[in-house]
């Protein structure tokens, strides 16, 4: 097995980022060549979480990191929420490969850990409904999204929460106004933000976030929860 | 080598071809056909062609346009809400707009100019069909990326349609048409959809649950046993359901006629009832329609901007009688294609809607091919080889934005 592999570090076994670099932003408008499940029931999670689902096959993915980049947030969340399945969605081929290799290496060097996290290469703007059933996700993360793509898609305390953060002020203001203006979302109050361990990770756990801190930049955060729907079921 | 040749051919297909469409007044007072930029309306009541005038003139015997709205991008589909208060339309980038038409009536000659407001969108995906549910609670939008989205249509739609009820996922090609079937016991109804994957599917649209799939292409014997993977399946082009919801007429590319499917509310399944063939001409409908309480299915085959020198517009109208559900076994013999002499409105109708009485056989096959190719180019995603993708990227000049190692 061990011909020296330059793409992975000899000491840690972890993949080296410089062999997996890609352009910072990809074009979600072009239909790239990757398979997409026809519907959530056809999304095979056993290839993503083989160990985890062997012991509990009924579990479903609850956290999704949209545009997960090099996986910093997911890796942190994995140990914070060991019983929760989570997935990263990333458009860039090389970057997805990096995250895959990183997770595999972490699983190998930490037996029993990181079995609850995985990554899939896809265009989440178009295909999120293909992967998850209604109400399945309880947390969605939009960390440092591409400022060029400002899409419009884009009461009762529910567990469904959206986390967003950016260092681009105009984008931050816009994302907050979208969520604030959306009748089905309300802002998380200060006390809840303090108490949520995930909130701190938004600025510290990712490469982007660490870069902004090093440069003493400002970040703009918006965390909103989904409130009950209007129609009775 | 082959790839470069392909690119040249793509550029040649610049001429747009659009299929002819047909619509029937809910009380079958009139029938209209649109082909190219021509809108032709025939009044069955008066037995004559109806004059169409714009908002500046006309008298009470003509159909008057009372509103026009300009859309920045090309419009791909449109529907009027059941209560007649709103019109929704989609542009080719997948944004759906709503216009308030509640103030439209004959007397109101100086109306307030109401703008079209965006209410929802399918991210950069062409919306192929837009419909309101029979109870008016939902707006259903289908797109080129195989999806059907069911959204709550609020009482105040001008503030946006934010709440997604469900997605109906299952088709493996673009969704081309939608129809509702409902009955007294089940007013909410079920949704029927047709697709480029050659199937018709039945959905409980409120939950997004796929109830049944009918492989129409195979059932109609349109698939070749040695079909290569690259060959395109015959797409479903239009659907029309009977008033009581138990019969659905299906128009399919390559089928001269229509296929009748039966729908059962109790078993929630689709079944093939029969194929109604059109004899004597290669009539492949591009659009079908019917008035709710009339057992008559109207069909049109046609296209605009054909490349032949003959005529720029082609439209041929036929009709099928007996388009109604029968509980007795005599359904089999009762649906039949009407001759030109038997069609309501007769020759005057055909003259008005077709532009002329007889159409050459060659024109039919040219039209059928042109429409098929146009639909394929518009709605089926091109699969490029890896080399071709790299070749297409050659014009990109954003290398300077790469993150440093």
Coordinates of C-alpha atoms in Angstrom, one line a residue:
Chain A
X1 CA 0.0 0.0 0.0
X2 CA 2.7 2.4 0.7
X3 CA 4.4 3.7 -2.4
X4 CA 4.8 7.3 -1.3
X5 CA 1.8 9.3 -2.3
X6 CA 2.6 13.0 -2.7
X7 CA -1.1 14.0 -2.5
X8 CA -1.3 12.8 1.1
X9 CA 0.9 13.8 4.1
X10 CA 3.3 11.0 5.2
X11 CA 2.9 12.0 8.8
X12 CA -0.9 12.6 9.2
X13 CA -2.1 10.5 6.3
X14 CA -4.4 13.5 5.5
X15 CA -4.7 14.9 2.0
X16 CA -2.7 18.0 1.1
X17 CA -4.9 20.9 0.0
X18 CA -2.6 22.2 -2.7
X19 CA -3.1 19.1 -4.8
X20 CA -6.9 19.7 -4.7
X21 CA -7.1 23.4 -5.5
X22 CA -9.8 24.7 -7.8
X23 CA -11.1 28.1 -8.8
X24 CA -12.7 29.7 -5.7
X25 CA -16.1 29.8 -7.3
X26 CA -17.7 27.5 -9.7
X27 CA -20.5 28.2 -12.1
X28 CA -23.8 26.6 -10.7
X29 CA -25.6 27.6 -13.9
X30 CA -23.8 25.0 -16.1
X31 CA -25.1 21.5 -15.8
X32 CA -22.0 19.5 -15.0
X33 CA -21.6 15.8 -15.4
X34 CA -22.5 14.2 -12.0
X35 CA -25.3 11.7 -11.1
X36 CA -28.3 13.0 -9.2
X37 CA -30.8 10.8 -7.5
X38 CA -34.3 10.8 -9.1
X39 CA -35.9 11.2 -5.7
X40 CA -34.9 11.1 -2.0
X41 CA -36.0 7.5 -1.7
X42 CA -33.4 6.6 -4.4
X43 CA -30.5 8.4 -2.6
X44 CA -28.3 5.6 -1.4
X45 CA -26.8 6.7 1.9
X46 CA -25.2 3.3 2.7
X47 CA -22.2 4.2 0.4
X48 CA -21.7 7.4 2.5
X49 CA -22.1 6.0 6.0
X50 CA -21.4 2.3 5.7
X51 CA -20.4 1.7 9.4
X52 CA -23.0 4.0 10.9
X53 CA -26.0 2.6 9.0
X54 CA -25.0 -0.9 9.7
X55 CA -25.8 -0.4 13.4
X56 CA -28.8 1.9 12.8
X57 CA -30.2 1.7 9.3
X58 CA -33.2 3.9 10.0
X59 CA -31.2 7.1 10.6
X60 CA -31.6 9.9 8.0
X61 CA -29.3 12.8 7.2
X62 CA -30.2 15.9 9.4
X63 CA -27.5 18.5 8.7
X64 CA -26.5 19.8 5.3
X65 CA -23.6 22.1 4.6
X66 CA -24.4 23.8 1.3
X67 CA -21.2 24.6 -0.5
X68 CA -19.0 22.9 2.1
X69 CA -15.7 23.8 0.6
X70 CA -12.8 21.9 2.2
X71 CA -15.1 20.5 4.9
X72 CA -13.9 22.5 7.9
X73 CA -17.3 23.0 9.4
X74 CA -18.4 19.4 8.9
X75 CA -15.4 17.9 10.6
X76 CA -16.0 20.1 13.6
X77 CA -19.7 19.2 13.7
X78 CA -19.0 15.5 13.4
X79 CA -17.5 15.2 16.8
X80 CA -20.0 17.7 18.3
X81 CA -23.0 15.7 17.1
X82 CA -21.7 12.1 16.9
X83 CA -25.2 10.6 16.6
X84 CA -26.4 12.8 13.8
X85 CA -25.8 12.1 10.1
X86 CA -24.5 15.1 8.2
X87 CA -23.5 15.8 4.6
X88 CA -21.6 18.4 2.7
X89 CA -22.7 19.4 -0.8
X90 CA -20.0 20.9 -3.1
X91 CA -20.0 21.8 -6.8
X92 CA -16.2 21.6 -7.4
X93 CA -14.9 18.2 -8.4
X94 CA -11.4 18.5 -7.0
X95 CA -12.6 20.0 -3.7
X96 CA -15.2 17.2 -3.3
X97 CA -12.4 14.7 -3.8
X98 CA -10.3 16.4 -1.1
X99 CA -13.1 16.3 1.4
X100 CA -13.7 12.6 0.6
X101 CA -10.1 11.8 1.1
X102 CA -10.0 13.8 4.3
X103 CA -13.0 11.9 5.8
X104 CA -11.6 8.5 4.8
X105 CA -8.2 9.4 6.4
X106 CA -9.9 10.6 9.6
X107 CA -12.0 7.4 9.8
X108 CA -8.8 5.3 9.4
X109 CA -6.8 7.1 12.0
X110 CA -9.7 7.5 14.5
X111 CA -11.7 4.2 14.5
X112 CA -15.3 4.6 15.3
X113 CA -15.3 8.4 14.6
X114 CA -16.2 10.5 11.6
X115 CA -18.6 7.7 10.4
X116 CA -21.5 10.2 10.5
X117 CA -20.1 12.7 8.0
X118 CA -19.8 12.6 4.2
X119 CA -19.7 14.7 1.1
X120 CA -21.5 14.6 -2.3
X121 CA -20.6 16.5 -5.5
X122 CA -23.8 18.2 -6.7
X123 CA -25.5 21.5 -7.6
X124 CA -27.4 22.1 -4.5
X125 CA -29.3 25.2 -5.9
X126 CA -31.0 22.9 -8.4
X127 CA -31.0 19.5 -6.8
X128 CA -31.6 19.8 -3.0
X129 CA -35.2 18.4 -3.3
X130 CA -33.8 15.3 -4.9
X131 CA -31.7 14.4 -1.8
X132 CA -33.9 15.2 1.2
X133 CA -37.5 14.6 2.1
X134 CA -39.7 17.5 3.4
X135 CA -38.9 18.2 7.0
X136 CA -35.9 15.8 7.1
X137 CA -33.1 18.4 7.5
X138 CA -33.0 20.2 10.9
X139 CA -29.9 22.4 10.2
X140 CA -28.7 23.9 6.9
X141 CA -25.5 25.9 6.6
X142 CA -24.7 28.6 4.0
X143 CA -21.2 29.7 4.9
X144 CA -19.4 32.3 2.8
X145 CA -21.4 31.7 -0.3
X146 CA -20.3 33.1 -3.7
X147 CA -21.5 36.8 -3.7
X148 CA -22.2 36.7 -7.4
X149 CA -25.1 34.4 -7.1
X150 CA -27.8 36.3 -5.2
X151 CA -30.9 34.2 -6.0
X152 CA -34.3 34.9 -4.7
X153 CA -34.8 31.3 -3.6
X154 CA -32.3 31.5 -1.9
X155 CA -43.7 31.0 15.4
X156 CA -43.8 28.2 17.2
X157 CA -40.1 27.3 17.8
X158 CA -39.1 24.6 15.4
X159 CA -35.9 22.6 15.1
X160 CA -35.3 23.7 11.5
X161 CA -32.6 26.3 11.4
X162 CA -30.6 28.1 8.7
X163 CA -27.1 29.4 9.5
X164 CA -25.5 31.9 7.2
X165 CA -22.3 33.9 7.4
X166 CA -20.2 36.0 5.0
X167 CA -17.4 38.6 5.1
X168 CA -19.0 40.5 2.2
X169 CA -21.1 43.2 3.8
X170 CA -23.5 43.8 0.9
X171 CA -24.2 40.0 0.7
X172 CA -24.7 39.8 4.4
X173 CA -27.1 42.6 4.4
X174 CA -29.0 41.0 1.5
X175 CA -29.2 37.5 3.0
X176 CA -30.5 38.9 6.3
X177 CA -33.1 41.0 4.5
X178 CA -34.2 37.9 2.5
X179 CA -34.6 35.9 5.6
X180 CA -36.2 38.7 7.6
X181 CA -38.6 39.3 4.7
X182 CA -39.6 35.7 4.4
X183 CA -42.8 35.0 6.2
X184 CA -41.8 31.5 7.1
X185 CA -38.6 32.4 8.9
X186 CA -37.8 34.3 12.1
X187 CA -34.5 35.4 13.6
X188 CA -33.0 33.4 16.5
X189 CA -33.0 35.6 19.6
X190 CA -29.7 36.6 21.3
X191 CA -30.0 34.1 24.2
X192 CA -30.5 31.2 21.8
X193 CA -27.5 32.3 19.6
X194 CA -25.3 32.4 22.8
X195 CA -26.5 28.9 23.8
X196 CA -26.1 27.3 20.4
X197 CA -22.6 25.7 20.1
X198 CA -22.8 25.6 16.4
X199 CA -23.0 29.4 16.1
X200 CA -19.3 29.8 17.2
X201 CA -18.2 27.3 14.6
X202 CA -19.5 29.5 11.8
X203 CA -16.5 31.9 12.1
X204 CA -13.9 29.5 13.4
X205 CA -14.3 26.1 11.8
X206 CA -13.8 26.9 8.1
X207 CA -10.8 28.0 6.1
X208 CA -12.7 31.1 5.0
X209 CA -13.6 32.0 8.5
X210 CA -10.1 31.6 9.8
X211 CA -8.7 33.7 6.9
X212 CA -11.2 36.5 7.8
X213 CA -10.1 36.4 11.5
X214 CA -6.4 36.5 10.6
X215 CA -7.0 39.6 8.5
X216 CA -9.2 41.0 11.3
X217 CA -12.1 41.3 8.9
X218 CA -15.7 41.7 9.8
X219 CA -18.3 38.9 9.4
X220 CA -22.1 39.3 8.9
X221 CA -24.1 36.5 10.4
X222 CA -27.8 35.7 10.0
X223 CA -29.4 32.7 11.8
X224 CA -33.1 32.0 11.2
X225 CA -35.5 29.3 12.1
X226 CA -38.4 28.0 10.1
X227 CA -41.8 28.6 11.7
X228 CA -44.9 26.6 11.3
X229 CA -46.6 26.5 7.9
X230 CA -49.9 28.2 7.1
X231 CA -52.0 25.3 5.9
X232 CA -53.4 22.7 8.3
X233 CA -52.2 19.2 7.5
Chain B
X1 CA -13.2 15.6 -35.3
X2 CA -16.8 14.6 -34.9
X3 CA -17.3 17.1 -32.2
X4 CA -16.3 20.1 -34.3
X5 CA -18.7 18.9 -37.0
X6 CA -21.4 18.7 -34.4
X7 CA -20.8 22.3 -33.3
X8 CA -21.3 23.6 -36.9
X9 CA -24.6 21.8 -37.2
X10 CA -25.8 23.2 -33.9
X11 CA -25.3 26.7 -35.2
X12 CA -27.3 25.9 -38.4
X13 CA -30.4 25.1 -36.3
X14 CA -31.0 28.7 -35.5
X15 CA -34.5 28.8 -37.0
X16 CA -37.0 28.4 -34.2
X17 CA -39.9 26.0 -34.7
X18 CA -42.9 26.2 -32.3
X19 CA -45.8 23.7 -32.2
X20 CA -49.3 24.8 -32.9
X21 CA -51.6 24.9 -29.8
X22 CA -55.3 24.5 -29.4
X23 CA -57.7 25.7 -26.7
X24 CA -61.4 25.2 -26.2
X25 CA -63.8 27.6 -24.5
X26 CA -65.2 25.9 -21.2
X27 CA -68.7 25.9 -22.7
X28 CA -67.4 25.0 -26.2
X29 CA -68.7 28.4 -27.5
X30 CA -65.4 28.7 -29.5
X31 CA -62.2 26.9 -30.4
X32 CA -58.9 28.7 -30.9
X33 CA -55.7 27.6 -32.5
X34 CA -52.4 29.5 -32.2
X35 CA -49.6 28.9 -34.7
X36 CA -46.5 31.1 -34.9
X37 CA -47.7 34.6 -34.1
X38 CA -51.2 34.0 -35.4
X39 CA -54.1 33.5 -33.1
X40 CA -57.2 32.1 -34.9
X41 CA -60.6 31.9 -33.1
X42 CA -63.7 30.3 -34.5
X43 CA -67.1 30.8 -32.8
X44 CA -69.2 27.6 -32.9
X45 CA -72.2 29.6 -31.8
X46 CA -72.1 32.0 -34.8
X47 CA -70.5 29.6 -37.2
X48 CA -67.9 32.1 -38.2
X49 CA -64.3 33.3 -37.5
X50 CA -64.1 35.8 -34.6
X51 CA -62.4 39.1 -35.1
X52 CA -59.7 39.9 -32.7
X53 CA -58.8 43.5 -31.9
X54 CA -56.4 45.1 -29.5
X55 CA -57.3 47.4 -26.6
X56 CA -57.7 50.5 -28.8
X57 CA -60.8 49.5 -30.9
X58 CA -63.4 46.9 -31.7
X59 CA -67.1 46.5 -30.8
X60 CA -69.0 44.0 -28.7
X61 CA -69.1 41.2 -31.3
X62 CA -65.3 40.8 -31.3
X63 CA -62.9 39.5 -28.7
X64 CA -61.1 42.4 -27.3
X65 CA -57.7 42.2 -25.6
X66 CA -58.2 44.0 -22.3
X67 CA -54.7 43.7 -20.9
X68 CA -51.2 43.2 -22.2
X69 CA -48.1 42.9 -20.1
X70 CA -44.6 43.0 -21.2
X71 CA -42.2 40.4 -19.9
X72 CA -38.5 41.1 -20.0
X73 CA -37.7 37.5 -20.9
X74 CA -39.5 35.1 -23.1
X75 CA -42.6 33.6 -21.6
X76 CA -42.7 29.8 -21.5
X77 CA -46.1 29.0 -19.8
X78 CA -49.1 30.7 -18.4
X79 CA -52.4 30.0 -16.5
X80 CA -55.4 31.9 -15.1
X81 CA -56.5 31.2 -11.6
X82 CA -59.9 29.4 -11.2
X83 CA -61.5 32.5 -9.7
X84 CA -60.4 34.6 -12.6
X85 CA -58.5 37.0 -10.3
X86 CA -54.9 36.3 -11.3
X87 CA -52.8 35.4 -14.2
X88 CA -49.5 33.6 -13.6
X89 CA -46.8 33.2 -16.2
X90 CA -43.2 31.9 -16.3
X91 CA -40.2 33.3 -18.1
X92 CA -37.5 31.1 -19.7
X93 CA -35.3 31.4 -16.6
X94 CA -37.8 29.8 -14.4
X95 CA -39.2 32.8 -12.6
X96 CA -43.0 32.8 -12.1
X97 CA -44.9 36.1 -12.0
X98 CA -48.4 37.0 -11.0
X99 CA -50.6 39.7 -12.4
X100 CA -53.7 40.9 -10.6
X101 CA -56.6 41.0 -13.2
X102 CA -59.4 41.2 -10.7
X103 CA -60.4 44.7 -12.0
X104 CA -60.8 43.5 -15.6
X105 CA -64.3 43.9 -17.0
X106 CA -66.0 45.4 -20.1
X107 CA -66.7 48.7 -18.5
X108 CA -63.3 49.4 -17.2
X109 CA -61.6 51.2 -20.0
X110 CA -59.0 53.1 -18.0
X111 CA -57.6 50.5 -15.7
X112 CA -54.9 50.9 -13.1
X113 CA -51.6 49.6 -14.6
X114 CA -50.7 46.7 -12.4
X115 CA -47.2 45.2 -12.7
X116 CA -46.3 41.6 -12.8
X117 CA -44.7 40.5 -9.5
X118 CA -42.3 37.5 -9.2
X119 CA -43.6 34.9 -6.7
X120 CA -41.4 31.9 -7.0
X121 CA -38.7 30.3 -9.2
X122 CA -37.2 27.1 -10.4
X123 CA -33.5 27.9 -10.3
X124 CA -32.5 28.5 -13.9
X125 CA -34.7 25.8 -15.3
X126 CA -37.2 26.3 -18.1
X127 CA -40.8 25.9 -16.8
X128 CA -42.7 23.9 -19.3
X129 CA -46.1 23.9 -17.7
X130 CA -47.9 25.9 -15.0
X131 CA -51.4 25.0 -13.6
X132 CA -53.6 25.8 -10.7
X133 CA -55.1 22.9 -8.7
X134 CA -58.9 22.4 -9.1
X135 CA -59.5 23.8 -5.6
X136 CA -57.3 26.8 -6.3
X137 CA -55.1 26.1 -3.2
X138 CA -51.9 25.2 -5.1
X139 CA -50.0 26.3 -8.1
X140 CA -48.1 23.5 -9.8
X141 CA -45.0 24.2 -11.9
X142 CA -43.1 21.6 -14.0
X143 CA -39.7 22.1 -15.5
X144 CA -37.1 20.8 -17.8
X145 CA -35.0 19.4 -14.9
X146 CA -37.6 16.6 -14.4
X147 CA -39.2 18.3 -11.4
X148 CA -42.8 19.1 -10.5
X149 CA -43.1 21.6 -7.7
X150 CA -46.4 22.1 -5.8
X151 CA -46.6 25.5 -4.0
X152 CA -49.3 26.9 -1.8
X153 CA -51.0 29.7 -3.7
X154 CA -51.8 32.3 -1.0
X155 CA -54.8 34.6 -0.7
X156 CA -52.4 37.5 -1.3
X157 CA -50.2 36.1 -4.0
X158 CA -48.6 39.5 -4.7
X159 CA -46.5 39.0 -1.6
X160 CA -45.0 35.9 -3.1
X161 CA -45.7 32.1 -3.0
X162 CA -43.2 31.0 -0.4
X163 CA -44.5 27.8 1.0
X164 CA -43.5 24.7 -1.0
X165 CA -46.1 21.9 -0.4
X166 CA -44.2 19.2 -2.1
X167 CA -42.0 18.1 -5.0
X168 CA -43.3 15.3 -7.3
X169 CA -40.0 13.6 -8.3
X170 CA -39.8 10.5 -10.5
X171 CA -39.6 11.5 -14.1
X172 CA -36.2 10.9 -15.8
X173 CA -36.6 13.5 -18.5
X174 CA -38.2 17.0 -18.9
X175 CA -41.8 17.2 -17.7
X176 CA -43.9 18.5 -20.6
X177 CA -47.5 18.5 -19.5
X178 CA -49.8 18.4 -16.5
X179 CA -53.5 17.6 -16.1
X180 CA -55.8 17.2 -13.0
X181 CA -58.4 14.5 -12.5
X182 CA -61.0 15.0 -9.8
X183 CA -64.3 13.6 -8.9
X184 CA -67.1 14.4 -6.5
X185 CA -65.7 12.2 -3.7
X186 CA -62.2 13.5 -4.2
X187 CA -62.4 17.2 -4.9
X188 CA -58.7 17.9 -4.3
X189 CA -58.0 15.5 -7.2
X190 CA -54.9 13.7 -8.4
X191 CA -52.2 15.0 -10.8
X192 CA -51.2 13.4 -14.1
X193 CA -48.0 14.3 -15.8
X194 CA -46.3 13.6 -19.1
X195 CA -42.6 13.7 -19.9
X196 CA -39.8 13.4 -22.4
X197 CA -39.1 10.0 -20.7
X198 CA -42.1 8.6 -22.6
X199 CA -44.1 7.9 -19.4
X200 CA -47.3 9.3 -17.9
X201 CA -47.3 9.4 -14.1
X202 CA -50.1 9.6 -11.5
X203 CA -49.4 11.6 -8.3
X204 CA -51.0 12.5 -5.0
X205 CA -49.6 16.0 -5.5
X206 CA -50.2 17.3 -2.0
X207 CA -47.8 14.7 -0.6
X208 CA -45.6 14.4 -3.7
X209 CA -46.2 10.7 -3.7
X210 CA -45.9 8.8 -7.0
X211 CA -48.9 6.5 -7.3
X212 CA -48.4 4.9 -10.7
X213 CA -46.3 5.1 -13.9
X214 CA -47.5 4.2 -17.4
X215 CA -44.8 3.5 -20.0
X216 CA -46.7 5.0 -22.9
X217 CA -44.0 4.7 -25.4
X218 CA -43.7 1.0 -24.9
X219 CA -47.4 0.4 -24.7
X220 CA -48.0 2.2 -28.0
X221 CA -45.3 0.1 -29.6
X222 CA -43.2 3.1 -30.4
X223 CA -40.0 1.8 -29.0
X224 CA -37.7 -0.2 -31.2
X225 CA -36.4 -3.5 -29.8
X226 CA -32.9 -2.6 -30.8
X227 CA -33.2 0.9 -29.5
X228 CA -29.7 2.4 -28.9
X229 CA -29.2 4.3 -25.7
X230 CA -28.5 7.5 -27.5
X231 CA -31.8 7.5 -29.3
X232 CA -34.4 9.9 -27.9
X233 CA -37.6 8.4 -26.5
X234 CA -40.9 9.6 -28.0
X235 CA -41.9 12.4 -25.7
X236 CA -45.4 12.9 -24.3
X237 CA -46.5 16.3 -25.8
X238 CA -49.9 16.9 -24.2
X239 CA -52.5 15.5 -21.9
X240 CA -56.3 16.1 -21.6
X241 CA -58.6 14.6 -19.0
X242 CA -62.4 14.1 -19.1
X243 CA -64.6 16.0 -16.7
X244 CA -65.1 13.1 -14.4
X245 CA -61.4 12.4 -14.4
X246 CA -61.4 8.8 -15.4
X247 CA -60.1 9.1 -18.9
X248 CA -56.9 10.8 -20.0
X249 CA -56.0 11.4 -23.6
X250 CA -52.3 11.4 -24.3
X251 CA -50.5 12.9 -27.3
X252 CA -47.1 11.2 -28.0
X253 CA -44.4 12.1 -30.6
X254 CA -44.4 9.5 -33.4
X255 CA -48.0 8.3 -32.6
X256 CA -50.6 9.3 -35.3
X257 CA -53.6 9.7 -33.0
X258 CA -53.9 9.6 -29.3
X259 CA -53.6 7.0 -26.5
X260 CA -56.5 6.8 -24.0
X261 CA -55.6 6.0 -20.4
X262 CA -58.0 5.1 -17.7
X263 CA -57.6 6.4 -14.1
X264 CA -59.0 4.8 -11.1
X265 CA -59.5 6.7 -7.9
X266 CA -60.0 3.6 -5.8
X267 CA -56.8 1.7 -6.9
X268 CA -54.9 4.9 -7.7
X269 CA -53.6 3.4 -10.9
X270 CA -53.3 4.1 -14.6
X271 CA -54.3 1.7 -17.3
X272 CA -54.3 1.7 -21.1
X273 CA -57.8 1.8 -22.5
X274 CA -57.1 2.0 -26.2
X275 CA -55.1 3.7 -28.9
X276 CA -57.2 5.9 -31.2
X277 CA -55.5 6.0 -34.5
X278 CA -56.0 8.7 -37.2
X279 CA -56.2 7.0 -40.6
X280 CA -55.3 8.4 -43.9
X281 CA -52.8 11.0 -42.8
X282 CA -49.8 11.1 -40.5
X283 CA -51.6 13.3 -38.0
X284 CA -49.5 13.5 -34.8
X285 CA -51.1 16.1 -32.5
X286 CA -49.0 18.8 -31.0
X287 CA -51.7 20.0 -28.7
X288 CA -55.1 18.7 -27.5
X289 CA -58.0 20.1 -25.5
X290 CA -61.6 19.7 -24.6
X291 CA -64.5 21.5 -22.9
X292 CA -65.4 19.9 -19.5
X293 CA -68.9 18.7 -20.2
X294 CA -68.6 17.9 -23.9
X295 CA -67.5 14.4 -25.0
X296 CA -65.4 15.8 -27.8
X297 CA -61.6 15.9 -27.9
X298 CA -60.1 18.6 -30.1
X299 CA -56.6 18.1 -31.6
X300 CA -54.2 20.2 -33.6
X301 CA -51.0 19.3 -35.4
X302 CA -48.9 22.1 -36.6
X303 CA -45.7 24.1 -36.6
X304 CA -44.5 27.6 -37.4
X305 CA -41.4 28.6 -39.4
X306 CA -40.8 25.4 -41.2
X307 CA -37.8 25.4 -43.5
X308 CA -39.8 24.2 -46.6
X309 CA -40.8 27.0 -49.0
X310 CA -44.4 25.9 -49.1
X311 CA -45.9 27.8 -46.1
X312 CA -44.5 29.3 -43.0
X313 CA -47.4 28.1 -40.9
X314 CA -49.1 24.7 -40.8
X315 CA -52.1 23.8 -38.7
X316 CA -54.4 20.7 -39.1
X317 CA -57.4 20.2 -36.8
X318 CA -59.1 16.9 -36.1
X319 CA -61.5 15.8 -33.4
X320 CA -62.4 12.6 -31.5
X321 CA -66.0 11.9 -30.5
X322 CA -67.1 9.8 -27.5
X323 CA -64.4 11.3 -25.3
X324 CA -66.2 10.4 -22.1
X325 CA -65.9 7.7 -19.5
X326 CA -68.4 4.9 -19.8
X327 CA -69.0 2.3 -17.1
X328 CA -70.2 -0.2 -19.7
X329 CA -67.9 -2.2 -22.0
X330 CA -69.1 -0.2 -25.0
X331 CA -66.3 2.4 -24.5
X332 CA -64.3 0.4 -27.0
X333 CA -66.5 1.2 -30.0
X334 CA -67.6 4.7 -29.1
X335 CA -64.4 6.8 -29.4
X336 CA -63.8 7.6 -33.0
X337 CA -62.0 10.1 -35.1
X338 CA -64.4 12.4 -36.9
X339 CA -64.2 13.0 -40.6
X340 CA -63.9 16.7 -41.8
X341 CA -67.6 16.6 -42.8
X342 CA -68.6 15.5 -39.3
X343 CA -66.6 18.0 -37.2
X344 CA -68.7 20.7 -35.4
X345 CA -68.3 23.9 -37.3
X346 CA -67.5 22.0 -40.5
X347 CA -65.5 23.4 -43.3
X348 CA -65.8 27.0 -42.1
X349 CA -64.1 26.0 -38.9
X350 CA -61.4 24.1 -40.6
X351 CA -60.8 27.0 -43.1
X352 CA -60.5 29.5 -40.3
X353 CA -58.3 27.5 -37.9
X354 CA -56.1 25.8 -40.5
X355 CA -55.8 28.7 -42.9
X356 CA -56.7 26.3 -45.7
X357 CA -58.7 23.2 -46.2
X358 CA -56.3 20.6 -47.5
X359 CA -52.7 20.0 -46.5
X360 CA -50.2 17.9 -48.3
X361 CA -48.8 14.7 -46.8
X362 CA -45.2 15.9 -47.1
X363 CA -46.0 19.0 -45.1
X364 CA -47.2 16.7 -42.2
X365 CA -44.0 14.7 -41.9
X366 CA -41.8 17.8 -42.2
X367 CA -43.8 19.5 -39.5
X368 CA -43.6 16.4 -37.2
X369 CA -39.9 16.2 -37.6
X370 CA -39.3 19.9 -37.1
X371 CA -41.3 20.0 -33.9
X372 CA -39.6 16.9 -32.5
X373 CA -36.2 18.4 -33.2
X374 CA -37.1 21.7 -31.7
X375 CA -38.4 20.2 -28.5
X376 CA -35.3 18.0 -28.2
X377 CA -32.9 21.0 -28.7
X378 CA -34.8 23.1 -26.2
X379 CA -35.5 20.7 -23.4
X380 CA -33.0 17.8 -23.5
X381 CA -29.7 18.6 -22.0
X382 CA -26.8 18.1 -24.3
X383 CA -24.3 15.5 -23.0
X384 CA -20.8 16.7 -23.9
X385 CA -17.8 14.4 -23.8
X386 CA -14.9 15.4 -21.6
X387 CA -12.8 16.6 -24.5
X388 CA -15.8 18.6 -25.8
X389 CA -16.3 20.3 -22.5
X390 CA -12.7 21.3 -22.3
X391 CA -12.9 22.6 -25.9
X392 CA -16.0 24.7 -25.0
X393 CA -14.1 26.2 -22.0
X394 CA -11.3 27.5 -24.2
X395 CA -12.9 31.0 -24.3
X396 CA -12.8 31.4 -20.5
X397 CA -10.5 34.2 -19.3
X398 CA -10.9 33.9 -15.5
X399 CA -7.7 32.0 -14.8
X400 CA -6.6 35.0 -12.8
X401 CA -9.2 34.2 -10.1
X402 CA -7.7 30.9 -9.1
X403 CA -6.9 30.6 -5.4
X404 CA -3.2 30.5 -4.8
X405 CA -1.7 27.1 -3.7

